[in-house]
XYZ file of C-alpha atoms in Angstrom:
575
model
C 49.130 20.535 -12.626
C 48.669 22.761 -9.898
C 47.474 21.773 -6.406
C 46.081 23.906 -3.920
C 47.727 23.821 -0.607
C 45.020 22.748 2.097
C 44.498 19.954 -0.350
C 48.438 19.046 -0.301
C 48.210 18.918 3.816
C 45.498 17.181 3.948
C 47.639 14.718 1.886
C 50.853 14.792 3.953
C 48.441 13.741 6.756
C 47.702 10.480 5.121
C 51.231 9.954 4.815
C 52.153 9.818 8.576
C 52.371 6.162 9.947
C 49.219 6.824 11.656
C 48.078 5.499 7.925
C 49.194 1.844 6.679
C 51.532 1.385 4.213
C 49.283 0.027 1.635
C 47.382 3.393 1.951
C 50.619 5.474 1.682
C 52.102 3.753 -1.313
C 48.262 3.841 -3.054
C 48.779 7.736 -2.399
C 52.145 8.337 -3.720
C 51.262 6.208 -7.039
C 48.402 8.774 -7.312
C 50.490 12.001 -6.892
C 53.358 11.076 -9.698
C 50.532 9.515 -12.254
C 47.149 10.560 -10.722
C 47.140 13.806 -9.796
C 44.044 14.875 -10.863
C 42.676 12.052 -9.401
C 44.209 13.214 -6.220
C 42.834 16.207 -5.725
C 39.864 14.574 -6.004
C 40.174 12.267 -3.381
C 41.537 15.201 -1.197
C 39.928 18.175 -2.166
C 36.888 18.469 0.827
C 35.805 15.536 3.443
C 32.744 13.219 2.366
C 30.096 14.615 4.203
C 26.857 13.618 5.180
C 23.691 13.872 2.961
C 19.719 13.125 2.695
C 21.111 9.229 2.847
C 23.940 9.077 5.222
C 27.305 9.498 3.913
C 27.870 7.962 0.283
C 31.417 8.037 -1.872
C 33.580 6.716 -4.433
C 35.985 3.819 -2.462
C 39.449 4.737 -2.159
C 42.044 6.348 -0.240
C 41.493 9.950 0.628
C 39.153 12.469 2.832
C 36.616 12.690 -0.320
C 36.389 8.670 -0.207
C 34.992 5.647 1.686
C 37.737 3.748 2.836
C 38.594 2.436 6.480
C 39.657 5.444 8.033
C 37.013 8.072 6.925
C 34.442 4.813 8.727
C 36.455 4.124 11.119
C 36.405 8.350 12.116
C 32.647 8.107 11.924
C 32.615 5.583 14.077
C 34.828 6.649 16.833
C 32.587 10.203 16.966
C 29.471 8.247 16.829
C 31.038 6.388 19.990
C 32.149 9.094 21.736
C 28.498 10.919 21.463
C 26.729 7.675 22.194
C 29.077 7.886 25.836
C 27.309 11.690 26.222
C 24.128 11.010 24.664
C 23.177 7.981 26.670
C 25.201 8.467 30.460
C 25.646 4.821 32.181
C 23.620 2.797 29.817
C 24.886 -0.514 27.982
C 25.777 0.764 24.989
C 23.910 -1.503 22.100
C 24.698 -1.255 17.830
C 23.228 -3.496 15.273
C 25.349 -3.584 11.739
C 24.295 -4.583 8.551
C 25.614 -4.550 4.738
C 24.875 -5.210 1.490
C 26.367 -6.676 -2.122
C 28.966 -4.142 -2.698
C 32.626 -4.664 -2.666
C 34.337 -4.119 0.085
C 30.956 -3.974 2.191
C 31.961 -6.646 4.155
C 35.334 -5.650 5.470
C 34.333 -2.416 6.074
C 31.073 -3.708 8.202
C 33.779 -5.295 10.446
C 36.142 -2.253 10.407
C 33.050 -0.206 11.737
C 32.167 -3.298 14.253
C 35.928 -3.168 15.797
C 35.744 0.444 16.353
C 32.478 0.170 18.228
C 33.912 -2.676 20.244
C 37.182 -1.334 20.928
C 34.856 1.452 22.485
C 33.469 -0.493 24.659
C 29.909 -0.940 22.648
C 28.038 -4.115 22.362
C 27.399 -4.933 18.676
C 25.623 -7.432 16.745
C 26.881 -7.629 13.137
C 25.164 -9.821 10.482
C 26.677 -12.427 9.478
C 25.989 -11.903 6.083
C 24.484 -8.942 3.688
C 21.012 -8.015 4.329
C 18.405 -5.796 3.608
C 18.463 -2.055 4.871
C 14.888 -2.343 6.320
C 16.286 -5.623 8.141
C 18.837 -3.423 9.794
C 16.005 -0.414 10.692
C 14.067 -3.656 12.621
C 16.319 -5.255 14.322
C 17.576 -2.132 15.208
C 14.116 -1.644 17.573
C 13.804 -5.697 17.858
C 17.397 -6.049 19.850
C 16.865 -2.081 21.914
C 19.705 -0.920 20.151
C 20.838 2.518 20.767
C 22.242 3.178 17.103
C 22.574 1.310 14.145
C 24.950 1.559 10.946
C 24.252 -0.313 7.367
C 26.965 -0.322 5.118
C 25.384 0.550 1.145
C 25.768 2.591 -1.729
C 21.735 2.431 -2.758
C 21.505 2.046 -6.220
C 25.010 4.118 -6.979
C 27.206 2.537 -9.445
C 29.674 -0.880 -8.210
C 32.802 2.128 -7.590
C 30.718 3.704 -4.699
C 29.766 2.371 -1.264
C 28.125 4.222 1.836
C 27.277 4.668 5.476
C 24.024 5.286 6.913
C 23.504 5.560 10.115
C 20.258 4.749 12.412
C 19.181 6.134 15.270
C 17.332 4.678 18.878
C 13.816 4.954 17.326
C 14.498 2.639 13.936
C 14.894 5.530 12.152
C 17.796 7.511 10.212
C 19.802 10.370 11.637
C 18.112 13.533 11.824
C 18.385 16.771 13.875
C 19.581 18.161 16.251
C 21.823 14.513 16.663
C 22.934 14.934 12.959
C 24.788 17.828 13.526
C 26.061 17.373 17.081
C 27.691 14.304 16.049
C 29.396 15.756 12.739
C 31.054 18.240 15.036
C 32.228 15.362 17.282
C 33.576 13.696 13.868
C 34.972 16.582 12.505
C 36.656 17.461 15.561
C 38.700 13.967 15.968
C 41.589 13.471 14.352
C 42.652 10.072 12.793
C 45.361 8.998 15.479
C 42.262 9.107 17.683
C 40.556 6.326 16.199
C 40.512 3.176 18.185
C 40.715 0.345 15.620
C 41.616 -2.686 17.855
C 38.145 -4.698 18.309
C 37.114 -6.510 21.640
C 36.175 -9.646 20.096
C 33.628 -10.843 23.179
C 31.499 -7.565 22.209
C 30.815 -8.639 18.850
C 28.036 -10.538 18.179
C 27.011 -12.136 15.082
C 22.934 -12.336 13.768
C 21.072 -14.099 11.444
C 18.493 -16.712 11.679
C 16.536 -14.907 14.351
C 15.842 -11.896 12.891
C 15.469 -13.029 9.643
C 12.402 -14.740 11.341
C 11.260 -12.037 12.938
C 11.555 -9.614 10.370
C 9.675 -11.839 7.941
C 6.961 -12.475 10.278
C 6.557 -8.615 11.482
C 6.221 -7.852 7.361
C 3.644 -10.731 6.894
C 1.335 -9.123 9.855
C 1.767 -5.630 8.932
C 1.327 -5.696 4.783
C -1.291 -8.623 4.430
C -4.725 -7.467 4.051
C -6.830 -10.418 3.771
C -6.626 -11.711 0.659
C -7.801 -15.112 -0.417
C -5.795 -18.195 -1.093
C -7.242 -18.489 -4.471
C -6.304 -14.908 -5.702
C -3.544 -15.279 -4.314
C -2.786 -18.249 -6.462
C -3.742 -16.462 -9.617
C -1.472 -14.022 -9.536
C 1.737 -14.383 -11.769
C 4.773 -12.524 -10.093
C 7.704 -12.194 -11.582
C 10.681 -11.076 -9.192
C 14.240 -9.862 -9.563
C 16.748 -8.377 -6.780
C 18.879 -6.798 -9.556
C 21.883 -8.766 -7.870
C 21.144 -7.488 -4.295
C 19.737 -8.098 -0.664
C 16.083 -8.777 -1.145
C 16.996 -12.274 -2.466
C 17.812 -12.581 1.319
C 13.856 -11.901 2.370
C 11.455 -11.167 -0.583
C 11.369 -14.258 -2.086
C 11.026 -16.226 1.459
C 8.083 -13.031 3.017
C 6.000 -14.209 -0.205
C 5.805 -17.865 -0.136
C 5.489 -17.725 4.123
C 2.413 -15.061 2.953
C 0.997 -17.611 0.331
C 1.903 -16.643 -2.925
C 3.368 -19.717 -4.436
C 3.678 -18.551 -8.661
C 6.467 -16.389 -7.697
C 9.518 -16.373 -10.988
C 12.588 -14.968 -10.000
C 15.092 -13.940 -12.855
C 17.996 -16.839 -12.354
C 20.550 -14.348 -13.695
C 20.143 -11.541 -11.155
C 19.634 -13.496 -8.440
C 22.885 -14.139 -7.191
C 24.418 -10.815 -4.958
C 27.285 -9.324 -6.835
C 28.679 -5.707 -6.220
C 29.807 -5.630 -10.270
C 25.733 -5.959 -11.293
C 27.149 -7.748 -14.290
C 23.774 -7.618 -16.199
C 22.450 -3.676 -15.659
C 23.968 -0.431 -16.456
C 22.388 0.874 -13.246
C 20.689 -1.450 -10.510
C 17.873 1.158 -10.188
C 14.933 0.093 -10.769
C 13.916 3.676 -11.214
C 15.517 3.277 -14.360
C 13.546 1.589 -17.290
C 16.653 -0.337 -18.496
C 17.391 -1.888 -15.043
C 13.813 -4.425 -15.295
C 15.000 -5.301 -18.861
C 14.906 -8.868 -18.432
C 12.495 -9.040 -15.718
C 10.008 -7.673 -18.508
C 11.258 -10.370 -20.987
C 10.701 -13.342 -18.210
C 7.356 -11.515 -18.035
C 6.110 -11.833 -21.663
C 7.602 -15.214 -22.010
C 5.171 -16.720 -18.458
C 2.450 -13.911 -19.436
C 2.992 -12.299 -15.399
C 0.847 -9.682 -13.928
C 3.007 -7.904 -12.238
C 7.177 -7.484 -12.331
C 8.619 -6.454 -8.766
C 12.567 -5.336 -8.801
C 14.115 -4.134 -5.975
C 17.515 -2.207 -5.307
C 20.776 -3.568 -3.856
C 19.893 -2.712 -0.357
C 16.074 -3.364 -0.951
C 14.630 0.016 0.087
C 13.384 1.073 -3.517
C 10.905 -1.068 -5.262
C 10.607 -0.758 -9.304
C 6.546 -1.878 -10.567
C 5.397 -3.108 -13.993
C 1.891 -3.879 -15.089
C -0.633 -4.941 -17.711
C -2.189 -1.928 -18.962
C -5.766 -1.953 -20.613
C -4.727 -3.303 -23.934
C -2.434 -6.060 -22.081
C 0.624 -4.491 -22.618
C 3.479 -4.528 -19.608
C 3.990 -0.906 -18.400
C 6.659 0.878 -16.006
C 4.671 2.154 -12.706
C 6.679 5.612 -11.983
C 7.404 6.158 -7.622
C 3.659 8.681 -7.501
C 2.281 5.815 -8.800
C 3.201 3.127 -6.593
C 2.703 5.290 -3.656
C -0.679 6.447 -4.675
C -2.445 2.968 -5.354
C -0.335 1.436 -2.103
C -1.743 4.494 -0.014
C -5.129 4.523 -1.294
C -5.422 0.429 -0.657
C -4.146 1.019 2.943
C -6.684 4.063 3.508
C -9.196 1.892 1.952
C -8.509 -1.042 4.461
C -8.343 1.115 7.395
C -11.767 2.725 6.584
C -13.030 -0.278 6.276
C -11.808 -1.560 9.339
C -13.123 1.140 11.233
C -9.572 2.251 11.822
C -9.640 5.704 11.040
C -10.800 8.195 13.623
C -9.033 11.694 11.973
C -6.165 11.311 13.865
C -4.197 9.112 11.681
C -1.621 10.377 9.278
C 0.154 9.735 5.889
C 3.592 10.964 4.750
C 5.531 12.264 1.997
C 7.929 14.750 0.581
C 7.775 18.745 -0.993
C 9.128 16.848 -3.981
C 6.306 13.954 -4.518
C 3.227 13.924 -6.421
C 0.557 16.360 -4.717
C -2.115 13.754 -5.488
C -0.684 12.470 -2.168
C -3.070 15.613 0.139
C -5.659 14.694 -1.971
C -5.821 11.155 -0.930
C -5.426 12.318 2.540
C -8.225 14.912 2.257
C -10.889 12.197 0.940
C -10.418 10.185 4.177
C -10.288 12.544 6.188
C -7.117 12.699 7.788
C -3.698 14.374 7.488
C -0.889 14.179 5.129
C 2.556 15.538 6.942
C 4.991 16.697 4.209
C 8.930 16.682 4.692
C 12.073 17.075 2.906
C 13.569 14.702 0.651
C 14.392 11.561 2.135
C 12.524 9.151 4.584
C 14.722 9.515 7.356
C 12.216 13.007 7.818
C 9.058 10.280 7.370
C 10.491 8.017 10.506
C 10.703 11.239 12.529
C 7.547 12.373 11.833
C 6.330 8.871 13.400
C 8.403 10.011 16.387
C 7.859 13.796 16.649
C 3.769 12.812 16.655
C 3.222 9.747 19.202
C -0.417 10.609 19.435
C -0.635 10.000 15.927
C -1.440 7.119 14.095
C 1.076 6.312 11.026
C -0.740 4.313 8.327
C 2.353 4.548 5.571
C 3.447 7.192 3.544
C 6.294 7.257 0.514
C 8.393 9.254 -1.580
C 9.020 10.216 -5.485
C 11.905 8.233 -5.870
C 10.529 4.375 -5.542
C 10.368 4.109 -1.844
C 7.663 3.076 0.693
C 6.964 2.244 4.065
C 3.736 0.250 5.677
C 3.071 0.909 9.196
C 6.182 2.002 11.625
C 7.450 -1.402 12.363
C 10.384 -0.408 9.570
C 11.290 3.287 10.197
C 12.930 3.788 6.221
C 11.744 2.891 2.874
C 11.574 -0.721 2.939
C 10.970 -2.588 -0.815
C 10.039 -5.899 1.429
C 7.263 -4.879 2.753
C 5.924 -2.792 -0.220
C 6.402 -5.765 -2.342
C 4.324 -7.811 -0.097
C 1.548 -4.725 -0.599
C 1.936 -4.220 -4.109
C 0.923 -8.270 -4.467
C -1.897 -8.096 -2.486
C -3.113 -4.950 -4.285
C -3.001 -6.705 -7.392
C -4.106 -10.018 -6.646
C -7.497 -8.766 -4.894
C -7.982 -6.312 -7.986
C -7.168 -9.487 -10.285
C -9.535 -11.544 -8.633
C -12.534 -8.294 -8.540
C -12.245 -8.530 -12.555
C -9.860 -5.195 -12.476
C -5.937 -4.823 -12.814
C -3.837 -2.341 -10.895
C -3.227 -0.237 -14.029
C -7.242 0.034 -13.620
C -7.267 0.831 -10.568
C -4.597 3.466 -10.554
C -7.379 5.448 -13.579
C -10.222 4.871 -11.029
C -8.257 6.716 -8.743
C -7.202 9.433 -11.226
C -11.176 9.890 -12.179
C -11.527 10.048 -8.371
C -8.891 12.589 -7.317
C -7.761 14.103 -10.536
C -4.893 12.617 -12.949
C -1.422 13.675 -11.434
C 1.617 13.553 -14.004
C 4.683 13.558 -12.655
C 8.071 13.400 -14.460
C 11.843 13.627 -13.198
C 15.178 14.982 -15.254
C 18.735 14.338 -13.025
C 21.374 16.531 -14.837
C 25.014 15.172 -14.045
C 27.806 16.897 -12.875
C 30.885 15.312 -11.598
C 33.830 16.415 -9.953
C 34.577 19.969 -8.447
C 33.724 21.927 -11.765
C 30.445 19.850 -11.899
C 29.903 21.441 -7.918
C 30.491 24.679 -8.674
C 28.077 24.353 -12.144
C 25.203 23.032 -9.756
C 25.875 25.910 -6.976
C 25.530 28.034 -9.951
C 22.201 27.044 -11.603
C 20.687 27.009 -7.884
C 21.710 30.750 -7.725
C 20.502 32.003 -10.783
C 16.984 30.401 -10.296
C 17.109 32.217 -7.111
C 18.151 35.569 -7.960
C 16.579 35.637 -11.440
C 13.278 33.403 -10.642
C 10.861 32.761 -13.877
C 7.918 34.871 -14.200
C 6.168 32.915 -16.368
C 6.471 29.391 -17.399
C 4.613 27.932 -20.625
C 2.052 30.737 -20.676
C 1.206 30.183 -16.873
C 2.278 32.894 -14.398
C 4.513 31.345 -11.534
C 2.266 32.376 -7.960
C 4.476 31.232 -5.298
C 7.792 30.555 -4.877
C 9.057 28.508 -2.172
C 12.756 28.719 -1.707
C 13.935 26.324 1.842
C 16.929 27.179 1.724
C 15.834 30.783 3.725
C 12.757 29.125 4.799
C 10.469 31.805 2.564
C 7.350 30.896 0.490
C 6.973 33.991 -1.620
C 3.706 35.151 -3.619
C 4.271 36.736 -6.464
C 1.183 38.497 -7.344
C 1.096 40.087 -3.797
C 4.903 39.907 -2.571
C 3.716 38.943 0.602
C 6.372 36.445 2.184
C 5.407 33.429 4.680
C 8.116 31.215 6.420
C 8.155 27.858 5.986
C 8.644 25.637 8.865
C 10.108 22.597 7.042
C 13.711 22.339 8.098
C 16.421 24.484 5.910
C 17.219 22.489 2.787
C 18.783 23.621 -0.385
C 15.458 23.420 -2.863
C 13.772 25.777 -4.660
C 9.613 25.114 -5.862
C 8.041 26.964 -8.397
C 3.786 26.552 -8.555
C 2.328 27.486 -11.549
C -1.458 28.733 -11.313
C -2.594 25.819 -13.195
C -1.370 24.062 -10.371
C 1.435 22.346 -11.927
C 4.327 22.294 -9.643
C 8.154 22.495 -10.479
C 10.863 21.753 -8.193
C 14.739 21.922 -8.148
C 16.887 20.249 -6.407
C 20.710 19.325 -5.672
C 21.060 15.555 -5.048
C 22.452 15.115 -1.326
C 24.021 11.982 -1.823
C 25.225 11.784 -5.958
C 27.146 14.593 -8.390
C 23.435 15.642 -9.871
C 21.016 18.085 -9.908
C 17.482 17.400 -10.037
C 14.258 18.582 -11.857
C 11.169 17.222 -10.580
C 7.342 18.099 -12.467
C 3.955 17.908 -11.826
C 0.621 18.418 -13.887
C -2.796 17.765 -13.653
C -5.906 17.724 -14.495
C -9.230 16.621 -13.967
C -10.612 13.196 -15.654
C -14.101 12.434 -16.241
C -14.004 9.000 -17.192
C -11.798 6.155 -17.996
C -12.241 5.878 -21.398
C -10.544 9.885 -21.821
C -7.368 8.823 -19.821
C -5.234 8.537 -22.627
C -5.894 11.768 -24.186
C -5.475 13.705 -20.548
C -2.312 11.824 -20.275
C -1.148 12.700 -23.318
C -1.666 16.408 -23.227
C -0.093 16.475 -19.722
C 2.888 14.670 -21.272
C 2.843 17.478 -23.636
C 3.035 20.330 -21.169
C 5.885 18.771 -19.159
C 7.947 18.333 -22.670
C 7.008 22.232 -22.973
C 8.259 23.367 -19.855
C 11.014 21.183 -19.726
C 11.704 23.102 -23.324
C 11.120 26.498 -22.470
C 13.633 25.751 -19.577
C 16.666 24.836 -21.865
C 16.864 21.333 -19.414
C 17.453 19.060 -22.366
């Protein structure tokens, strides 16, 4: 086959001895029975996304591997030199289950040392929100956690953390991709100074368990806390590390954790996906359940930012919570305590994301106070926190299974929110009600919010160039009319433009750029399309509601709602 030619220099580079042999034979095995596979690894440079930088592992530019880290690294050292004149420079390191996570943790540690930066490395995997903690708790300047998320066991990652707990975001973001991109790999220092590497674990572990005690327990009695049957799994990954350890120290003591995912393992020998976004990935979780008759099923991702939630519903049977869901009843219980605590003076604020549930302004609306609204990811959450000091954060979540109580964990952090979720459901237990119950009392209260989520795959450089060109067409040829509702607005981030299109008048939006496009419906659905920044997939994300008088007509409002999503998605040609 043919290969272009930037891709074939980009190749020769990586067969200069600045590369090690094993890395130059793996590359010349690829070009005589690989080639596709080649260009692939060669054809762009992984770059970074709404989650850090995340790849398939292997040699290559388009790959995570030792020297596309290690390059990282060196440009994050040499801005940290500019970005913080004559301080001692301080990183913190974590990883989780994946293969290779390890090694490349202590790659990423040498080149920091051999920099001249102070860094404490775990000494073994731990969570993600672990690593945004101790991040603040040791006055670190930067931090780096080696993960893939919930990608399959081929892929691993690089996220990098910033001085205020947070992830990367602007202007820093791009400044230091500039430094990385203008390095070149014979300018990466890989030979570590031992005496600056430091290695963690006992400490912070306390620390980080007691900080998620104080800021997620709300009170709840010993006795409901007793009642309530947990069952538990960390779908192979970090939260074994903290979850199950944060709910005994906070008193729940019938906690069941599925034997068979409980041991780490980058393979995830017993899912197809370790999302717990996905139904199949709680599988046996919901079969422990039925078998101990639980109230609740917690699962957690590999680096325990995302938290999956199933409950009893009204006729007792065990039900998948969707992200909206979890966020709504964990942000209505927090506004709840905070009102009752005399907390809330109007100058407190919740978060989310253009993509999540809109029932999210509503909540904030009923108490009075603001809901800030950013781009996908939470890394725009933590710097909201920052950008507003005079503001109070209470917590705030996204779409996609993540939450985050209070600011003492500046990402999505599945510890915490697990601790939440528990007390949320052992107080309702113990009031004669059930979280499914709650979650309609809030529906009657606010109006029932549907929300549903297609990701179309599409891998590899034809699958790009298929994505680019759905993103263009709903651009240049936007819908009209959408199951007999005229679209009103469209709000396209990408040129920062909300459009109305029963007046054509034009209002900028002043949400950083981002490639999305929203669609709102005057029904008030919402419809939202988006190219994943850190997977081969483009996204579809819906939302309908309506109002609901009473309990007892949930089911039929639910079901027409489910009804006019299946339409849409129809009348769009999505499935």
């Amino acid at each position: 086959m043919h290969i272009e030619k930037n891709i074939l220099d980009n190749v020769n580079i990586w067969l200069t001895p600045t590369f090690d042999e094993k890395t130059q034979t793996e590359i010349k095995e690829m070009m005589t029975s690989s080639p596709k596979e080649l260009e692939e690894s060669f054809y762009k440079n992984l770059e970074f996304g709404t989650g850090g930088m995340r790849g398939v592992m292997g040699v290559g530019t388009n790959r995570i591997n030792k020297y596309t880290l290690g390059k990282n690294t060196q440009g994050i050292s040499d801005y940290m030199k500019t970005a913080f004149p004559g301080e001692e420079l301080k990183v913190v390191i974590a990883y989780d289950c994946r293969h290779n996570s390890d090694t490349l943790a202590k790659v990423v540690a040498d080149v920091f040392s051999a920099n001249g930066i102070k860094v404490y490395l775990f000494s073994e995997l731990r969570p993600t929100p672990e690593l945004s903690f101790a991040l603040k708790y040791l006055n670190c300047h930067a931090g780096i956690v080696l993960t893939a998320s919930h990608n399959p066991p081929e892929y691993n990652g690089y996220k990098v953390y910033w001085q205020d707990g947070g992830q990367l975001v602007p202007p820093q973001d791009g400044e230091i991709i500039q430094v990385i991109e203008a390095l070149t790999y014979d300018q990466i220092n890989f030979k570590a100074n031992e005496n600056l590497i430091e290695y963690i674990d006992a400490k912070i572990d306390e620390a980080f368990v007691k900080s998620t005690i104080e800021n997620a327990s709300f009170d709840t009695p010993a006795e409901a806390k007793d009642n309530l049957n947990i069952v538990y799994t960390s779908l192979h990954g970090t939260s074994i590390k903290s979850i199950p350890d944060v709910l005994s120290k906070a008193g729940y003591s019938n906690v069941n954790i599925v034997p068979e995912q409980a041991i780490p393992d980058g393979n995830f020998p017993t899912v197809k996906s370790p999302n717990p976004e996905e139904p199949e990935a709680l599988t046996m979780a919901l079969a422990l359940a039925e078998k101990l008759n639980a109230d609740i099923v917690v699962g957690t991702d590999p680096d325990a930012d995302r938290l999956g939630v199933a409950v009893r519903d009204n006729d007792g049977k065990m039900v998948l919570l969707n992200g909206n869901q979890t966020m709504v009843l964990m942000t209505a219980f927090l506004l709840e305590q905070w009102k009752k605590a005399g907390k809330i003076t109007g100058t407190e604020f919740i978060g989310s994301t253009i993509v999540s549930t809109p029932m999210m302004l509503e909540l904030a609306s009923a108490y009075g106070i603001e809901c800030k609204v950013g781009l996908t990811g939470f890394k725009w959450i933590a710097k909201m926190i920052k950008d507003f000091p005079n503001q109070k954060f209470i917590g705030g979540g996204e779409e996609s299974f993540g939450f985050m109580v209070g600011d003492a964990v500046r990402d999505k952090d599945a510890v915490g929110a697990t601790l939440l979720i528990c007390e949320i459901a052992a107080q309702a237990k113990a009031n004669g009600s059930s979280l499914y119950k709650e979650l309609q009392n809030l529906y009657v209260d606010h109006g029932f919010y549907k929300e549903y989520l297609i990701s179309l795959t599409k891998k590899g450089i034809e699958g790009a160039n298929e994505i680019k060109q759905m993103m263009i067409d709903l651009r240049e040829k936007p819908l009209k009319e959408i199951n007999g509702q005229r679209v009103i607005m469209v709000e396209d981030y990408d040129n920062s433009t909300a459009r109305n299109l029963f007046t054509d008048e034009i209002e900028e939006l002043k949400i950083p750029k981002s490639n999305v496009l929203i669609y709102y419906l005057e029904d008030g659905t919402k419809i939202c399309a988006r190219p994943s920044g850190t997977e081969p997939k483009i996204k579809f994300y819906f939302s309908v509601n309506e109002p609901l008088d009473s309990i007892e007509n949930a089911k039929e409002v639910e079901n027409n709602l489910d009804q006019k999503i299946k339409n849409i998605i129809a009348e769009m040609q999505l499935q």
